[in-house]
Coordinates of C-alpha atoms and ligand atoms in Angstrom, one line a residue:
X1 CA 0.1 0.0 0.0
X2 CA 1.4 3.5 -1.0
X3 CA 1.2 6.2 1.8
X4 CA 2.0 9.9 1.3
X5 CA 4.1 11.7 3.8
X6 CA 3.8 15.6 3.4
X7 CA 5.8 18.1 5.3
X8 CA 3.7 21.1 6.7
X9 CA 3.9 24.6 5.0
X10 CA 5.6 25.8 1.9
X11 CA 5.0 27.6 -1.1
X12 CA 4.2 26.6 -4.5
X13 CA 5.1 28.1 -7.9
X14 CA 6.0 27.2 -11.4
X15 CA 4.5 26.4 -14.8
X16 CA 3.1 22.9 -15.3
X17 CA 1.3 20.6 -17.5
X18 CA -1.1 18.2 -15.7
X19 CA -1.9 14.9 -17.5
X20 CA -4.8 14.5 -20.3
X21 CA -8.5 14.6 -19.4
X22 CA -9.8 11.3 -18.2
X23 CA -13.4 11.8 -19.5
X24 CA -12.1 12.6 -23.1
X25 CA -9.4 9.9 -23.1
X26 CA -12.0 7.3 -22.5
X27 CA -14.3 8.6 -25.2
X28 CA -11.4 8.9 -27.7
X29 CA -10.8 5.3 -27.5
X30 CA -14.4 4.2 -27.8
X31 CA -15.3 6.5 -30.7
X32 CA -11.9 5.9 -32.4
X33 CA -12.3 2.0 -32.2
X34 CA -16.0 2.2 -33.7
X35 CA -14.9 4.5 -36.4
X36 CA -14.1 3.7 -40.2
X37 CA -10.5 4.8 -40.6
X38 CA -7.4 5.6 -38.6
X39 CA -7.7 7.9 -35.6
X40 CA -4.7 9.6 -34.1
X41 CA -4.8 10.9 -30.5
X42 CA -2.3 13.0 -28.8
X43 CA -2.4 14.0 -25.0
X44 CA -4.0 10.5 -23.9
X45 CA -4.1 10.1 -20.2
X46 CA -2.0 7.1 -19.2
X47 CA -3.9 6.6 -16.0
X48 CA -5.3 3.3 -15.0
X49 CA -8.9 4.2 -15.8
X50 CA -8.4 5.2 -19.4
X51 CA -5.9 2.3 -19.8
X52 CA -8.6 -0.1 -18.6
X53 CA -11.0 1.1 -21.5
X54 CA -8.0 0.8 -24.0
X55 CA -7.3 -2.7 -22.8
X56 CA -10.9 -3.6 -23.1
X57 CA -11.1 -2.5 -26.7
X58 CA -8.0 -4.4 -27.6
X59 CA -9.5 -7.3 -26.2
X60 CA -12.3 -6.9 -28.4
X61 CA -10.0 -7.0 -31.5
X62 CA -9.2 -3.5 -31.9
X63 CA -5.5 -2.8 -33.0
X64 CA -4.3 0.0 -30.9
X65 CA -0.7 1.3 -31.1
X66 CA 0.7 3.2 -28.1
X67 CA 0.3 5.2 -26.0
X68 CA 4.0 6.2 -26.3
X69 CA 5.6 8.4 -23.5
X70 CA 3.9 11.6 -24.8
X71 CA 0.2 9.9 -24.9
X72 CA 0.3 9.5 -28.6
X73 CA -2.1 6.6 -29.8
X74 CA -3.1 5.4 -33.3
X75 CA -6.4 3.3 -33.4
X76 CA -7.3 1.3 -36.5
X77 CA -11.0 1.7 -36.4
X78 CA -13.2 -1.4 -36.8
X79 CA -16.3 0.3 -37.8
X80 CA -19.6 0.1 -36.0
X81 CA -20.1 -3.6 -36.3
X82 CA -16.5 -4.6 -36.0
X83 CA -16.0 -5.5 -32.2
X84 CA -15.2 -9.1 -31.4
X85 CA -16.5 -11.1 -28.4
X86 CA -13.3 -10.9 -25.8
X87 CA -11.8 -14.1 -24.7
X88 CA -12.3 -13.3 -21.0
X89 CA -14.1 -10.9 -18.7
X90 CA -13.3 -7.3 -19.1
X91 CA -11.8 -5.9 -16.0
X92 CA -12.6 -2.3 -15.7
X93 CA -10.6 -1.9 -12.2
X94 CA -11.7 1.3 -10.5
X95 CA -13.3 3.0 -13.5
X96 CA -17.1 3.8 -13.3
X97 CA -16.9 5.7 -16.6
X98 CA -15.6 2.7 -18.3
X99 CA -18.2 0.5 -17.0
X100 CA -21.2 2.7 -17.4
X101 CA -20.4 3.7 -20.9
X102 CA -19.5 0.2 -22.1
X103 CA -22.9 -1.1 -20.7
X104 CA -24.8 0.8 -23.2
X105 CA -22.4 0.1 -26.0
X106 CA -21.9 -3.5 -25.4
X107 CA -25.6 -4.2 -24.9
X108 CA -25.9 -3.3 -28.5
X109 CA -23.4 -5.9 -29.8
X110 CA -24.5 -9.6 -30.7
X111 CA -22.0 -11.3 -28.3
X112 CA -22.0 -12.0 -24.7
X113 CA -19.5 -10.3 -22.3
X114 CA -19.1 -9.8 -18.6
X115 CA -17.8 -6.6 -16.9
X116 CA -16.0 -6.7 -13.6
X117 CA -14.1 -4.1 -11.4
X118 CA -12.4 -3.7 -8.3
X119 CA -13.9 -3.6 -4.9
X120 CA -15.0 0.0 -4.9
X121 CA -16.6 -0.2 -8.6
X122 CA -18.3 -3.4 -7.6
X123 CA -20.2 -1.6 -4.9
X124 CA -21.2 1.4 -7.1
X125 CA -24.8 1.7 -8.3
X126 CA -25.3 0.4 -11.9
X127 CA -29.1 0.6 -11.8
X128 CA -28.9 4.0 -13.3
X129 CA -27.5 2.6 -16.5
X130 CA -28.9 -1.0 -16.4
X131 CA -32.6 0.1 -16.0
X132 CA -32.9 2.4 -19.2
X133 CA -30.7 0.1 -21.4
X134 CA -33.1 -2.9 -20.4
X135 CA -36.0 -0.5 -21.4
X136 CA -34.3 -0.2 -24.8
X137 CA -34.3 -4.2 -24.9
X138 CA -30.9 -4.8 -23.6
X139 CA -30.3 -8.0 -21.6
X140 CA -28.3 -7.6 -18.6
X141 CA -27.9 -9.3 -15.4
X142 CA -26.3 -7.7 -12.1
X143 CA -25.7 -9.1 -8.8
X144 CA -28.5 -8.7 -6.2
X145 CA -27.7 -5.4 -5.2
X146 CA -27.7 -3.9 -9.1
X147 CA -23.9 -3.9 -8.8
X148 CA -21.2 -5.3 -11.0
X149 CA -20.5 -7.9 -12.2
X150 CA -22.6 -7.2 -15.3
X151 CA -23.4 -9.9 -17.7
X152 CA -24.4 -8.5 -21.0
X153 CA -26.1 -11.1 -22.9
X154 CA -26.1 -9.6 -26.5
X155 CA -26.5 -13.0 -28.2
X156 CA -30.0 -13.3 -26.4
X157 CA -31.3 -10.0 -27.7
X158 CA -33.9 -10.2 -30.3
X159 CA -33.2 -7.7 -33.1
X160 CA -32.0 -4.3 -32.6
X161 CA -32.4 -2.2 -29.4
X162 CA -35.2 0.2 -29.6
X163 CA -34.6 4.0 -29.4
X164 CA -35.8 5.7 -26.1
X165 CA -37.0 9.1 -24.7
X166 CA -35.5 9.2 -21.2
X167 CA -35.5 11.8 -18.6
X168 CA -32.2 11.4 -16.5
X169 CA -33.3 11.0 -12.8
X170 CA -29.8 12.2 -11.8
X171 CA -27.7 14.8 -13.6
X172 CA -25.1 12.3 -14.8
X173 CA -22.9 12.4 -18.0
X174 CA -22.2 8.8 -17.6
X175 CA -25.7 7.5 -17.8
X176 CA -26.3 10.2 -20.8
X177 CA -23.3 8.8 -22.7
X178 CA -24.2 5.3 -22.0
X179 CA -27.7 5.8 -23.6
X180 CA -26.3 7.7 -26.4
X181 CA -23.7 4.9 -27.3
X182 CA -26.6 2.4 -27.2
X183 CA -28.9 4.8 -29.2
X184 CA -26.3 4.8 -32.1
X185 CA -27.3 1.1 -32.5
X186 CA -31.0 1.4 -31.9
X187 CA -34.0 1.5 -34.1
X188 CA -35.4 5.0 -34.3
X189 CA -34.5 8.0 -32.1
X190 CA -32.9 8.2 -28.7
X191 CA -33.5 11.3 -26.8
X192 CA -32.1 12.0 -23.4
X193 CA -33.1 14.9 -21.2
X194 CA -30.8 16.3 -18.5
X195 CA -32.2 17.8 -15.3
X196 CA -29.0 20.1 -15.3
X197 CA -26.2 20.4 -17.8
X198 CA -23.6 17.7 -17.5
X199 CA -20.2 17.3 -19.1
X200 CA -20.9 17.2 -22.9
X201 CA -17.6 15.6 -24.1
X202 CA -19.7 12.7 -25.8
X203 CA -21.8 15.1 -27.8
X204 CA -18.6 17.2 -28.8
X205 CA -16.8 13.9 -29.8
X206 CA -19.9 12.6 -31.7
X207 CA -19.7 15.8 -33.8
X208 CA -16.0 15.4 -34.4
X209 CA -16.5 11.9 -35.8
X210 CA -19.4 13.3 -37.9
X211 CA -22.3 11.4 -36.2
X212 CA -25.5 13.5 -36.6
X213 CA -27.2 14.6 -33.4
X214 CA -29.4 17.4 -32.0
X215 CA -28.7 19.3 -29.0
X216 CA -32.0 21.2 -28.1
X217 CA -31.8 23.7 -25.3
X218 CA -35.0 23.4 -23.1
X219 CA -34.2 26.7 -20.9
X220 CA -33.0 26.7 -17.3
X221 CA -30.0 25.1 -18.3
X222 CA -31.6 21.9 -19.4
X223 CA -30.9 20.3 -22.7
X224 CA -32.2 17.3 -24.7
X225 CA -29.8 15.2 -26.9
X226 CA -31.4 13.3 -29.6
X227 CA -29.7 11.0 -32.2
X228 CA -31.0 8.4 -34.7
X229 CA -29.3 5.0 -34.9
X230 CA -27.7 3.6 -37.9
X231 CA -25.1 6.1 -38.9
X232 CA -21.2 5.6 -39.2
X233 CA -18.5 7.4 -37.5
X234 CA -15.7 8.9 -39.4
X235 CA -12.1 8.7 -37.9
X236 CA -10.5 11.9 -37.1
X237 CA -7.4 13.2 -35.2
X238 CA -7.9 14.4 -31.6
X239 CA -5.9 16.4 -29.2
X240 CA -6.7 15.7 -25.5
X241 CA -6.2 18.8 -23.2
X242 CA -4.9 18.7 -19.8
X243 CA -7.5 17.6 -17.2
X244 CA -9.2 20.4 -15.2
X245 CA -10.1 18.0 -12.4
X246 CA -6.3 17.2 -12.0
X247 CA -5.5 21.0 -12.5
X248 CA -7.9 21.6 -9.6
X249 CA -5.5 20.3 -6.9
X250 CA -2.9 22.8 -7.9
X251 CA -5.5 25.7 -8.2
X252 CA -6.5 25.2 -4.6
X253 CA -2.6 24.6 -3.6
X254 CA -1.7 28.1 -5.2
X255 CA -4.8 29.8 -3.5
X256 CA -4.1 28.5 0.1
X257 CA -0.3 28.5 0.3
X258 CA 1.9 31.6 1.0
X259 CA 3.5 33.4 -1.9
X260 CA 2.3 31.2 -4.5
X261 CA 2.0 31.5 -8.2
X262 CA 1.1 28.6 -10.6
X263 CA 0.6 28.6 -14.3
X264 CA -1.3 25.6 -15.4
X265 CA -0.9 25.2 -19.2
X266 CA -3.2 23.9 -21.8
X267 CA -6.2 23.1 -19.6
X268 CA -9.5 22.0 -20.9
X269 CA -12.1 24.6 -19.7
X270 CA -15.3 23.3 -21.3
X271 CA -18.3 25.1 -19.7
X272 CA -19.7 21.9 -18.4
X273 CA -16.5 21.4 -16.4
X274 CA -15.4 24.8 -15.2
X275 CA -17.3 24.9 -11.8
X276 CA -14.0 24.7 -9.9
X277 CA -13.1 28.1 -11.5
X278 CA -16.5 29.6 -10.7
X279 CA -16.6 28.4 -7.2
X280 CA -13.2 29.4 -6.2
X281 CA -13.7 32.9 -7.8
X282 CA -16.7 33.3 -5.7
X283 CA -14.6 32.6 -2.5
X284 CA -12.3 35.4 -3.6
X285 CA -9.6 33.4 -5.5
X286 CA -7.2 35.2 -7.6
X287 CA -7.5 33.3 -10.9
X288 CA -6.7 34.4 -14.4
X289 CA -7.7 32.6 -17.6
X290 CA -5.1 33.2 -20.6
X291 CA -4.6 32.1 -24.0
X292 CA -8.1 30.7 -24.6
X293 CA -8.6 28.9 -27.7
X294 CA -10.3 25.9 -29.2
X295 CA -8.4 22.8 -29.8
X296 CA -10.8 20.6 -32.1
X297 CA -14.0 20.7 -30.2
X298 CA -12.9 21.5 -26.8
X299 CA -11.9 25.0 -25.3
X300 CA -8.3 25.1 -23.6
X301 CA -6.6 27.8 -21.8
X302 CA -3.6 28.5 -19.5
X303 CA -5.0 29.0 -15.8
X304 CA -2.9 31.3 -13.4
X305 CA -3.6 31.1 -9.8
X306 CA -2.0 33.1 -7.1
X307 CA -2.2 33.1 -3.2
X308 CA -5.8 34.3 -2.2
X309 CA -7.6 35.3 0.8
X310 CA -10.7 32.9 0.6
X311 CA -14.0 33.5 2.0
X312 CA -16.5 30.9 3.1
X313 CA -19.7 30.7 0.6
X314 CA -23.0 28.8 0.1
X315 CA -21.9 27.1 -3.1
X316 CA -24.6 27.8 -5.7
X317 CA -26.4 24.4 -6.6
X318 CA -26.2 25.0 -10.4
X319 CA -22.5 24.7 -10.0
X320 CA -22.5 21.3 -8.5
X321 CA -22.7 19.3 -11.6
X322 CA -20.2 21.4 -13.2
X323 CA -17.6 20.7 -10.4
X324 CA -18.7 17.2 -9.4
X325 CA -15.3 15.7 -9.0
X326 CA -13.8 18.7 -7.3
X327 CA -15.6 18.7 -4.0
X328 CA -12.8 16.8 -2.1
X329 CA -10.5 19.7 -2.9
X330 CA -12.9 22.4 -2.7
X331 CA -13.6 21.3 0.9
X332 CA -9.9 21.8 1.6
X333 CA -10.3 25.5 0.0
X334 CA -13.3 25.9 2.3
X335 CA -11.4 24.7 5.6
X336 CA -8.7 27.4 4.5
X337 CA -11.4 30.1 4.0
X338 CA -12.6 32.6 6.6
X339 CA -16.2 31.8 7.9
X340 CA -18.5 28.9 6.8
X341 CA -18.9 27.1 3.5
X342 CA -22.0 25.2 2.9
X343 CA -22.5 22.8 0.1
X344 CA -26.0 21.3 -0.7
X345 CA -27.4 19.2 -3.8
X346 CA -24.4 17.1 -3.9
X347 CA -25.7 13.6 -2.7
X348 CA -24.0 12.1 -5.8
X349 CA -20.8 12.4 -3.8
X350 CA -21.9 9.7 -1.7
X351 CA -21.6 7.2 -4.6
X352 CA -18.3 8.1 -6.3
X353 CA -15.2 6.1 -5.8
X354 CA -15.7 6.6 -2.0
X355 CA -18.3 8.3 -0.1
X356 CA -16.6 11.4 -0.5
X357 CA -18.8 13.5 2.0
X358 CA -17.8 11.0 4.7
X359 CA -14.0 10.5 3.8
X360 CA -13.6 14.4 3.6
X361 CA -15.6 14.9 6.9
X362 CA -13.6 12.1 8.7
X363 CA -10.2 13.3 7.5
X364 CA -10.7 16.9 8.1
X365 CA -12.2 16.2 11.7
X366 CA -8.9 14.4 12.3
X367 CA -6.9 17.6 11.2
X368 CA -8.8 19.6 13.5
X369 CA -11.4 21.2 11.2
X370 CA -15.0 22.0 12.5
X371 CA -17.1 20.3 9.9
X372 CA -20.0 18.1 9.4
X373 CA -21.5 15.9 6.7
X374 CA -25.2 16.4 5.6
X375 CA -27.3 13.9 3.4
X376 CA -26.5 16.0 0.4
X377 CA -23.6 18.0 1.3
X378 CA -21.3 19.4 4.0
X379 CA -20.8 22.4 6.3
X380 CA -17.4 23.5 6.8
X381 CA -16.1 26.0 9.1
X382 CA -12.6 27.6 8.2
X383 CA -9.9 26.9 10.6
X384 CA -6.4 25.6 10.9
X385 CA -5.1 22.1 10.1
X386 CA -3.1 20.3 12.6
X387 CA -1.2 17.4 11.4
X388 CA -2.1 13.9 11.5
X389 CA -3.0 10.5 9.7
X390 CA -5.8 10.3 7.3
X391 CA -7.4 7.7 5.2
X392 CA -8.0 8.3 1.5
X393 CA -10.4 5.3 1.6
X394 CA -8.7 4.2 -1.9
X395 CA -10.1 7.2 -3.7
X396 CA -7.5 9.0 -5.7
X397 CA -9.0 12.4 -5.3
X398 CA -9.5 12.2 -1.5
X399 CA -5.7 11.3 -1.4
X400 CA -4.6 14.2 -3.4
X401 CA -6.8 16.7 -1.7
X402 CA -5.3 15.8 1.8
X403 CA -1.7 16.3 0.3
X404 CA -2.7 20.0 -0.4
X405 CA -4.0 20.4 3.2
X406 CA -0.5 20.0 4.3
X407 CA 0.5 23.4 2.8
X408 CA -1.7 25.1 5.5
X409 CA -0.9 22.5 8.3
X410 CA 0.9 22.9 11.6
X411 CA 2.5 19.3 11.4
X412 CA 3.1 16.5 9.0
X413 CA 0.2 14.9 7.0
X414 CA 0.2 11.1 6.5
X415 CA -2.3 10.1 3.8
X416 CA -3.0 6.3 3.7
X417 CA -3.9 4.1 0.9
X418 CA -2.9 6.3 -2.2
X419 CA -2.2 3.7 -4.9
X420 CA -5.2 4.7 -6.7
X421 CA -3.9 8.2 -7.5
X422 CA -2.5 6.3 -10.7
X423 CA -6.1 6.0 -11.9
X424 CA -6.2 9.5 -12.9
X425 CA -3.0 11.2 -12.1
X426 CA 0.3 9.4 -13.1
X427 CA 3.3 11.4 -12.0
X428 CA 1.4 13.2 -9.1
X429 CA 4.1 13.0 -6.5
X430 CA 6.7 14.2 -8.9
X431 CA 4.7 17.2 -10.3
X432 CA 3.8 17.9 -6.7
X433 CA 7.6 18.1 -5.8
X434 CA 8.3 20.2 -8.8
X435 CA 6.1 23.1 -7.6
X436 CA 7.4 22.9 -4.1
X437 CA 5.2 20.5 -2.3
X438 CA 7.4 18.4 0.1
X439 CA 5.9 15.1 -0.4
X440 CA 7.3 11.7 0.0
X441 CA 6.0 8.3 -1.0
Ligands
S3P1 C1 -17.9 11.3 -15.9 C2 -18.8 11.7 -15.4 C3 -19.0 12.1 -13.9 C4 -17.7 12.0 -13.2 C5 -16.8 11.1 -13.6 C6 -16.5 11.1 -15.2 C7 -17.6 11.0 -17.3 O1 -19.9 10.9 -13.3 O2 -18.1 12.0 -11.7 O3 -15.6 11.2 -12.9 O4 -16.6 11.0 -17.9 O5 -18.8 11.1 -17.8 P1 -21.6 11.2 -13.3 O6 -21.9 11.3 -14.8 O7 -21.9 9.9 -12.9 O8 -21.7 12.3 -12.4

């Protein structure tokens, strides 16, 4: 088991490039594999989660070269009907995105396949994808708690899946994407209506690969995405920007540490992902966005963050889906702010790689912060971190968040159970050391 030991205090500075976007990396493998022709990808995330997706498509007969040490990949697309039955179960490790998106895609293939994952993934809710895919005619078996392993019995399906009009009960890009992937193979139209905007990388990538779709703005930030089954994907070249969810740790580090100034280069700032910037700015953070441009279908920019005097706030609920992976590190920012920060409308945090409300409250309480969890959020009173030993619960984002807490702690912080940092952020320790964080494995 890997533990991190982080010395208290310090300053952070430098210009850094964090690894590629995890959500976009998964989708690049999926769409590149299903396209006609050769797709070249640069900036691919070499984390365990996206590599699990890559391995799954290789196991289904797709020829994928790379990644090399710069994240370059070449995929020989097999076309919409070219996937082959894998020889064994597809092991998706810790990756919820792989499992949920593949549930939709593989329910439309005419072979049987079983999706398995690690202990955390095997306890995460899968009914949210299994139920609507079954409504489309998919044949899926789960264990008794509606969790993985998922046995997808494509060979027992009668004919094509049917298109569906589905209102998402939770704001989830994974469920939306699962249904759009299934919908590409379905008879007729599939329409997914979101209760709030969720990350739209699938829609942007469908457009890049030339698949026709309609995105209808329903007002109040809600949209409906519709596509007809039966079209093809045309291979294209993709560049993957740095992951704003990984950049977020260094954004907060620069805000909370003394005399700090960090430039995060070439970060994806898709407006369905920029809640971290909006929330930190509401708290008073000194953040500037430079060199904004489009790379393919995704907006990117350099993000400059300096030491800031943060204030507690009530986090607007409309920002929650736009920052859904960032609440562990936002809670560290809140603990370093003056006054109280209140998070509501974030019950989804309880079913991420860990129960992120409980994991953060337990760790921050050990470190001397006055905070409490609620059913759908947290109440955090700004204070001072002592030192101490906290458990990441095997959750990559909890581990990296507590590392940053040390910048404002009085004593050493030890973070236990950090192996899964490699799921999303290979090289985290080295990059942290490069900006001045005194961390050791
Ligand atoms: C993701 C969507 C989010 C996010 C996850 C990645 C994606 O999950 O938490 O890390 O790539 O679609 P939900 O869609 O379940 O909120």
